[in-house]
Amino acid sequence: PATSLDPTFSVGTQVAETVRAHRDVDRATARSRAVEMMSEVGIPDAASRYADPPHRFSGGMRQRVVIAAALANQPSVLIADEPTTALDVTIQAQILRLIATLCRDQDTAVLLITHDLGVVAQVCDRVGVMYAGQLVEEAPVERLFESPQHPYTRALLSALPTTQTHPGKLAVIPGHVPDLSGPLPGCRFLDRCPRRRVECRNRPRPETVATTTVSCWDVTARLDAEEAPGAVR
């Protein structure tokens, strides 16, 4: 939020600007809508704070202003890219509840982009896991955490600290993220994957396991083996 707001304009003007950019309304109508949205996101006395510059708002309040601008035109989809970055955990929870409440009231779907798996577990219905720009697994949130299928997803969840983690024994994913400046025809997790096989040099085809869609040659091989004649399930 610190870089999303222009320091030379008032916060209210910036919310109203998004309204006028997408609707054929006059300044007074846009201002009224901006004040309404600022009130909805929990900014006290929104009408009098309309003319305040961003530096008079805390980080959490600036994020509320950004959310007000994003939802002012009642979009069908809200893309929230790291909406809780640089906010303390208490404010993070408030912002996430606010987004969930407003989007439910306005019938807006949310695409949340985040590296925080705790946030994912709390607020998401369905999760897509990406590695090096490639979608490797997609599943309902409960199933993803209970039964991850892709080796990267498993490694990612294994690296999370828990109360059972022995001091100094956090799991790590060996190797480095691949250089994306050149062509990568196969699985992008190939060089770091403990279950890699020859087929991984070709791009894996998506397979569906129950409610999970996963792109992994190891999973494909397992499914093929299960479906083979005489296979024991």
Short mmCIF file of C-alpha atoms in Angstrom, two decimals:
data_model
loop_
_atom_site.label_atom_id
_atom_site.label_comp_id
_atom_site.label_asym_id
_atom_site.label_seq_id
_atom_site.Cartn_x
_atom_site.Cartn_y
_atom_site.Cartn_z
CA PRO A 1 0.00 0.00 0.00
CA ALA A 2 2.90 2.40 0.55
CA THR A 3 3.67 2.47 -3.18
CA SER A 4 0.12 2.05 -4.51
CA LEU A 5 -1.02 5.54 -3.55
CA ASP A 6 0.25 8.76 -5.13
CA PRO A 7 1.62 10.97 -2.31
CA THR A 8 0.66 14.16 -4.18
CA PHE A 9 -3.10 13.46 -4.21
CA SER A 10 -5.59 12.91 -1.41
CA VAL A 11 -6.71 9.36 -0.75
CA GLY A 12 -10.33 10.20 -1.52
CA THR A 13 -9.41 11.72 -4.88
CA GLN A 14 -7.60 8.53 -5.84
CA VAL A 15 -10.61 6.35 -5.00
CA ALA A 16 -12.92 8.72 -6.88
CA GLU A 17 -10.55 8.64 -9.86
CA THR A 18 -11.13 4.90 -10.32
CA VAL A 19 -14.89 5.50 -10.33
CA ARG A 20 -14.70 8.19 -13.02
CA ALA A 21 -12.29 6.08 -15.09
CA HIS A 22 -14.89 3.33 -15.45
CA ARG A 23 -18.22 5.14 -15.11
CA ASP A 24 -19.76 8.11 -16.86
CA VAL A 25 -20.43 10.13 -13.70
CA ASP A 26 -19.68 13.66 -12.50
CA ARG A 27 -17.17 14.56 -9.77
CA ALA A 28 -19.80 14.85 -7.06
CA THR A 29 -21.16 11.36 -7.74
CA ALA A 30 -17.64 9.92 -7.84
CA ARG A 31 -16.80 11.64 -4.54
CA SER A 32 -19.97 10.27 -2.94
CA ARG A 33 -19.10 6.74 -4.08
CA ALA A 34 -15.52 7.14 -2.81
CA VAL A 35 -16.72 8.24 0.63
CA GLU A 36 -19.19 5.34 0.69
CA MET A 37 -16.46 2.81 -0.11
CA MET A 38 -14.03 4.34 2.38
CA SER A 39 -16.69 3.94 5.06
CA GLU A 40 -17.34 0.33 4.00
CA VAL A 41 -13.68 -0.60 4.41
CA GLY A 42 -13.68 0.77 7.95
CA ILE A 43 -12.08 4.19 7.64
CA PRO A 44 -13.55 6.31 10.48
CA ASP A 45 -15.20 9.59 9.50
CA ALA A 46 -14.50 8.95 5.82
CA ALA A 47 -16.00 12.22 4.60
CA SER A 48 -13.59 14.35 6.61
CA ARG A 49 -10.61 12.13 5.77
CA TYR A 50 -11.35 12.25 2.05
CA ALA A 51 -8.91 15.14 1.56
CA ASP A 52 -6.09 13.65 3.66
CA PRO A 53 -2.85 12.67 1.87
CA PRO A 54 -1.63 9.07 2.15
CA HIS A 55 1.14 9.88 4.65
CA ARG A 56 -1.51 10.61 7.29
CA PHE A 57 -2.67 7.00 7.14
CA SER A 58 -1.06 3.95 8.71
CA GLY A 59 -0.05 0.98 6.55
CA GLY A 60 -3.24 -0.89 7.41
CA MET A 61 -5.42 2.12 6.65
CA ARG A 62 -3.65 2.70 3.34
CA GLN A 63 -4.38 -0.90 2.43
CA ARG A 64 -8.05 -0.25 3.20
CA VAL A 65 -7.99 2.71 0.82
CA VAL A 66 -6.48 0.54 -1.92
CA ILE A 67 -9.20 -2.08 -1.35
CA ALA A 68 -11.85 0.65 -1.51
CA ALA A 69 -10.49 1.77 -4.89
CA ALA A 70 -10.33 -1.81 -6.16
CA LEU A 71 -13.93 -2.59 -5.22
CA ALA A 72 -15.50 0.80 -5.97
CA ASN A 73 -16.81 -0.39 -9.34
CA GLN A 74 -18.09 -3.75 -8.05
CA PRO A 75 -15.79 -5.95 -10.18
CA SER A 76 -16.65 -9.59 -10.78
CA VAL A 77 -13.03 -10.58 -9.99
CA LEU A 78 -10.56 -9.01 -7.55
CA ILE A 79 -6.87 -9.85 -8.06
CA ALA A 80 -5.13 -9.39 -4.71
CA ASP A 81 -1.34 -9.65 -5.12
CA GLU A 82 0.29 -10.06 -1.68
CA PRO A 83 -2.36 -7.88 0.04
CA THR A 84 -0.88 -8.46 3.53
CA THR A 85 2.79 -7.72 2.76
CA ALA A 86 4.47 -5.36 5.27
CA LEU A 87 1.51 -5.53 7.65
CA ASP A 88 1.73 -6.99 11.15
CA VAL A 89 -0.22 -10.20 11.83
CA THR A 90 -3.12 -8.45 13.59
CA ILE A 91 -3.66 -6.04 10.70
CA GLN A 92 -3.19 -8.91 8.23
CA ALA A 93 -6.12 -10.75 9.79
CA GLN A 94 -8.28 -7.62 9.66
CA ILE A 95 -7.48 -7.01 5.98
CA LEU A 96 -8.21 -10.62 5.02
CA ARG A 97 -11.54 -10.57 6.87
CA LEU A 98 -12.38 -7.27 5.20
CA ILE A 99 -11.65 -8.61 1.71
CA ALA A 100 -13.68 -11.76 2.38
CA THR A 101 -16.66 -9.79 3.74
CA LEU A 102 -16.74 -7.16 1.00
CA CYS A 103 -16.33 -9.70 -1.80
CA ARG A 104 -19.09 -11.87 -0.35
CA ASP A 105 -21.41 -8.87 -0.11
CA GLN A 106 -20.61 -7.75 -3.67
CA ASP A 107 -20.54 -11.29 -5.14
CA THR A 108 -16.93 -10.83 -6.22
CA ALA A 109 -14.48 -13.70 -6.75
CA VAL A 110 -10.96 -13.26 -5.38
CA LEU A 111 -7.72 -14.42 -6.98
CA LEU A 112 -5.21 -14.24 -4.13
CA ILE A 113 -1.51 -14.28 -5.02
CA THR A 114 0.68 -15.01 -2.00
CA HIS A 115 3.66 -16.98 -0.73
CA ASP A 116 2.12 -17.21 2.77
CA LEU A 117 0.68 -20.72 3.11
CA GLY A 118 -0.93 -19.78 6.42
CA VAL A 119 -3.02 -17.17 4.60
CA VAL A 120 -3.87 -19.73 1.91
CA ALA A 121 -5.09 -22.21 4.52
CA GLN A 122 -7.28 -19.57 6.19
CA VAL A 123 -9.04 -17.88 3.30
CA CYS A 124 -8.84 -19.91 0.07
CA ASP A 125 -11.30 -22.42 -1.37
CA ARG A 126 -9.08 -23.73 -4.14
CA VAL A 127 -5.31 -23.44 -4.58
CA GLY A 128 -3.02 -23.39 -7.59
CA VAL A 129 0.67 -24.03 -6.88
CA MET A 130 3.13 -22.47 -9.33
CA TYR A 131 6.81 -23.17 -9.78
CA ALA A 132 8.96 -20.98 -12.05
CA GLY A 133 5.87 -19.66 -13.82
CA GLN A 134 4.36 -23.10 -14.41
CA LEU A 135 1.16 -24.35 -12.75
CA VAL A 136 2.10 -27.70 -11.22
CA GLU A 137 -0.85 -28.52 -8.98
CA GLU A 138 -4.41 -27.34 -8.37
CA ALA A 139 -6.73 -28.65 -5.67
CA PRO A 140 -9.29 -27.73 -3.00
CA VAL A 141 -7.42 -26.16 -0.10
CA GLU A 142 -8.14 -28.97 2.39
CA ARG A 143 -6.99 -31.68 -0.01
CA LEU A 144 -3.84 -29.80 -0.98
CA PHE A 145 -2.66 -29.63 2.63
CA GLU A 146 -3.80 -33.16 3.49
CA SER A 147 -2.59 -34.95 0.35
CA PRO A 148 -0.17 -32.95 -1.84
CA GLN A 149 0.67 -34.75 -5.08
CA HIS A 150 3.43 -32.81 -6.85
CA PRO A 151 6.98 -33.20 -5.46
CA TYR A 152 7.36 -29.41 -5.27
CA THR A 153 4.15 -29.02 -3.26
CA ARG A 154 5.31 -31.76 -0.91
CA ALA A 155 8.72 -30.14 -0.49
CA LEU A 156 7.13 -26.74 0.09
CA LEU A 157 4.85 -28.05 2.85
CA SER A 158 7.68 -30.08 4.39
CA ALA A 159 9.75 -26.91 4.73
CA LEU A 160 7.16 -25.27 6.99
CA PRO A 161 8.24 -25.20 10.64
CA THR A 162 5.95 -27.02 13.07
CA THR A 163 5.84 -27.63 16.81
CA GLN A 164 7.27 -31.09 16.10
CA THR A 165 10.27 -29.75 14.13
CA HIS A 166 13.55 -30.61 15.84
CA PRO A 167 15.65 -27.48 16.57
CA GLY A 168 17.94 -26.74 13.64
CA LYS A 169 16.41 -29.41 11.41
CA LEU A 170 14.17 -27.46 9.04
CA ALA A 171 13.73 -29.17 5.68
CA VAL A 172 15.07 -27.34 2.61
CA ILE A 173 14.62 -27.71 -1.15
CA PRO A 174 18.09 -28.28 -2.64
CA GLY A 175 19.31 -26.51 -5.77
CA HIS A 176 18.22 -23.24 -7.32
CA VAL A 177 15.27 -21.84 -9.25
CA PRO A 178 15.95 -22.32 -12.99
CA ASP A 179 16.99 -19.47 -15.26
CA LEU A 180 13.83 -18.45 -17.10
CA SER A 181 15.63 -16.39 -19.75
CA GLY A 182 16.05 -19.48 -21.95
CA PRO A 183 13.70 -22.25 -23.12
CA LEU A 184 12.69 -24.87 -20.55
CA PRO A 185 10.78 -27.57 -22.46
CA GLY A 186 10.39 -30.06 -19.62
CA CYS A 187 9.32 -29.94 -15.98
CA ARG A 188 10.87 -26.85 -14.43
CA PHE A 189 11.36 -28.62 -11.11
CA LEU A 190 13.45 -31.32 -12.80
CA ASP A 191 16.90 -30.46 -11.39
CA ARG A 192 15.61 -30.19 -7.81
CA CYS A 193 13.15 -33.09 -7.81
CA PRO A 194 13.93 -36.25 -5.78
CA ARG A 195 11.52 -38.27 -7.95
CA ARG A 196 12.75 -37.18 -11.38
CA ARG A 197 12.78 -39.65 -14.24
CA VAL A 198 13.77 -39.62 -17.92
CA GLU A 199 10.30 -38.48 -19.03
CA CYS A 200 10.67 -35.28 -17.00
CA ARG A 201 12.72 -33.74 -19.80
CA ASN A 202 9.41 -33.37 -21.63
CA ARG A 203 6.66 -31.13 -20.33
CA PRO A 204 4.27 -33.25 -18.21
CA ARG A 205 0.61 -33.50 -19.13
CA PRO A 206 -1.96 -32.55 -16.46
CA GLU A 207 -3.56 -35.52 -14.72
CA THR A 208 -6.54 -35.53 -12.38
CA VAL A 209 -6.33 -37.44 -9.10
CA ALA A 210 -9.72 -37.23 -7.34
CA THR A 211 -10.24 -33.43 -7.10
CA THR A 212 -6.57 -32.58 -7.71
CA THR A 213 -5.03 -31.70 -11.07
CA VAL A 214 -1.28 -32.23 -11.14
CA SER A 215 1.41 -31.99 -13.83
CA CYS A 216 4.04 -34.59 -12.95
CA TRP A 217 5.43 -37.60 -14.84
CA ASP A 218 5.86 -39.52 -11.59
CA VAL A 219 2.15 -39.14 -10.79
CA THR A 220 1.29 -40.07 -14.40
CA ALA A 221 3.38 -43.24 -14.15
CA ARG A 222 1.69 -44.21 -10.89
CA LEU A 223 -1.77 -43.69 -12.38
CA ASP A 224 -0.82 -45.69 -15.50
CA ALA A 225 0.39 -48.54 -13.27
CA GLU A 226 -2.85 -48.50 -11.29
CA GLU A 227 -4.92 -48.63 -14.46
CA ALA A 228 -2.91 -51.42 -16.07
CA PRO A 229 -4.65 -54.80 -16.47
CA GLY A 230 -4.21 -56.90 -13.36
CA ALA A 231 -3.06 -53.97 -11.24
CA VAL A 232 -3.74 -54.37 -7.53
CA ARG A 233 -5.46 -51.40 -5.93
#
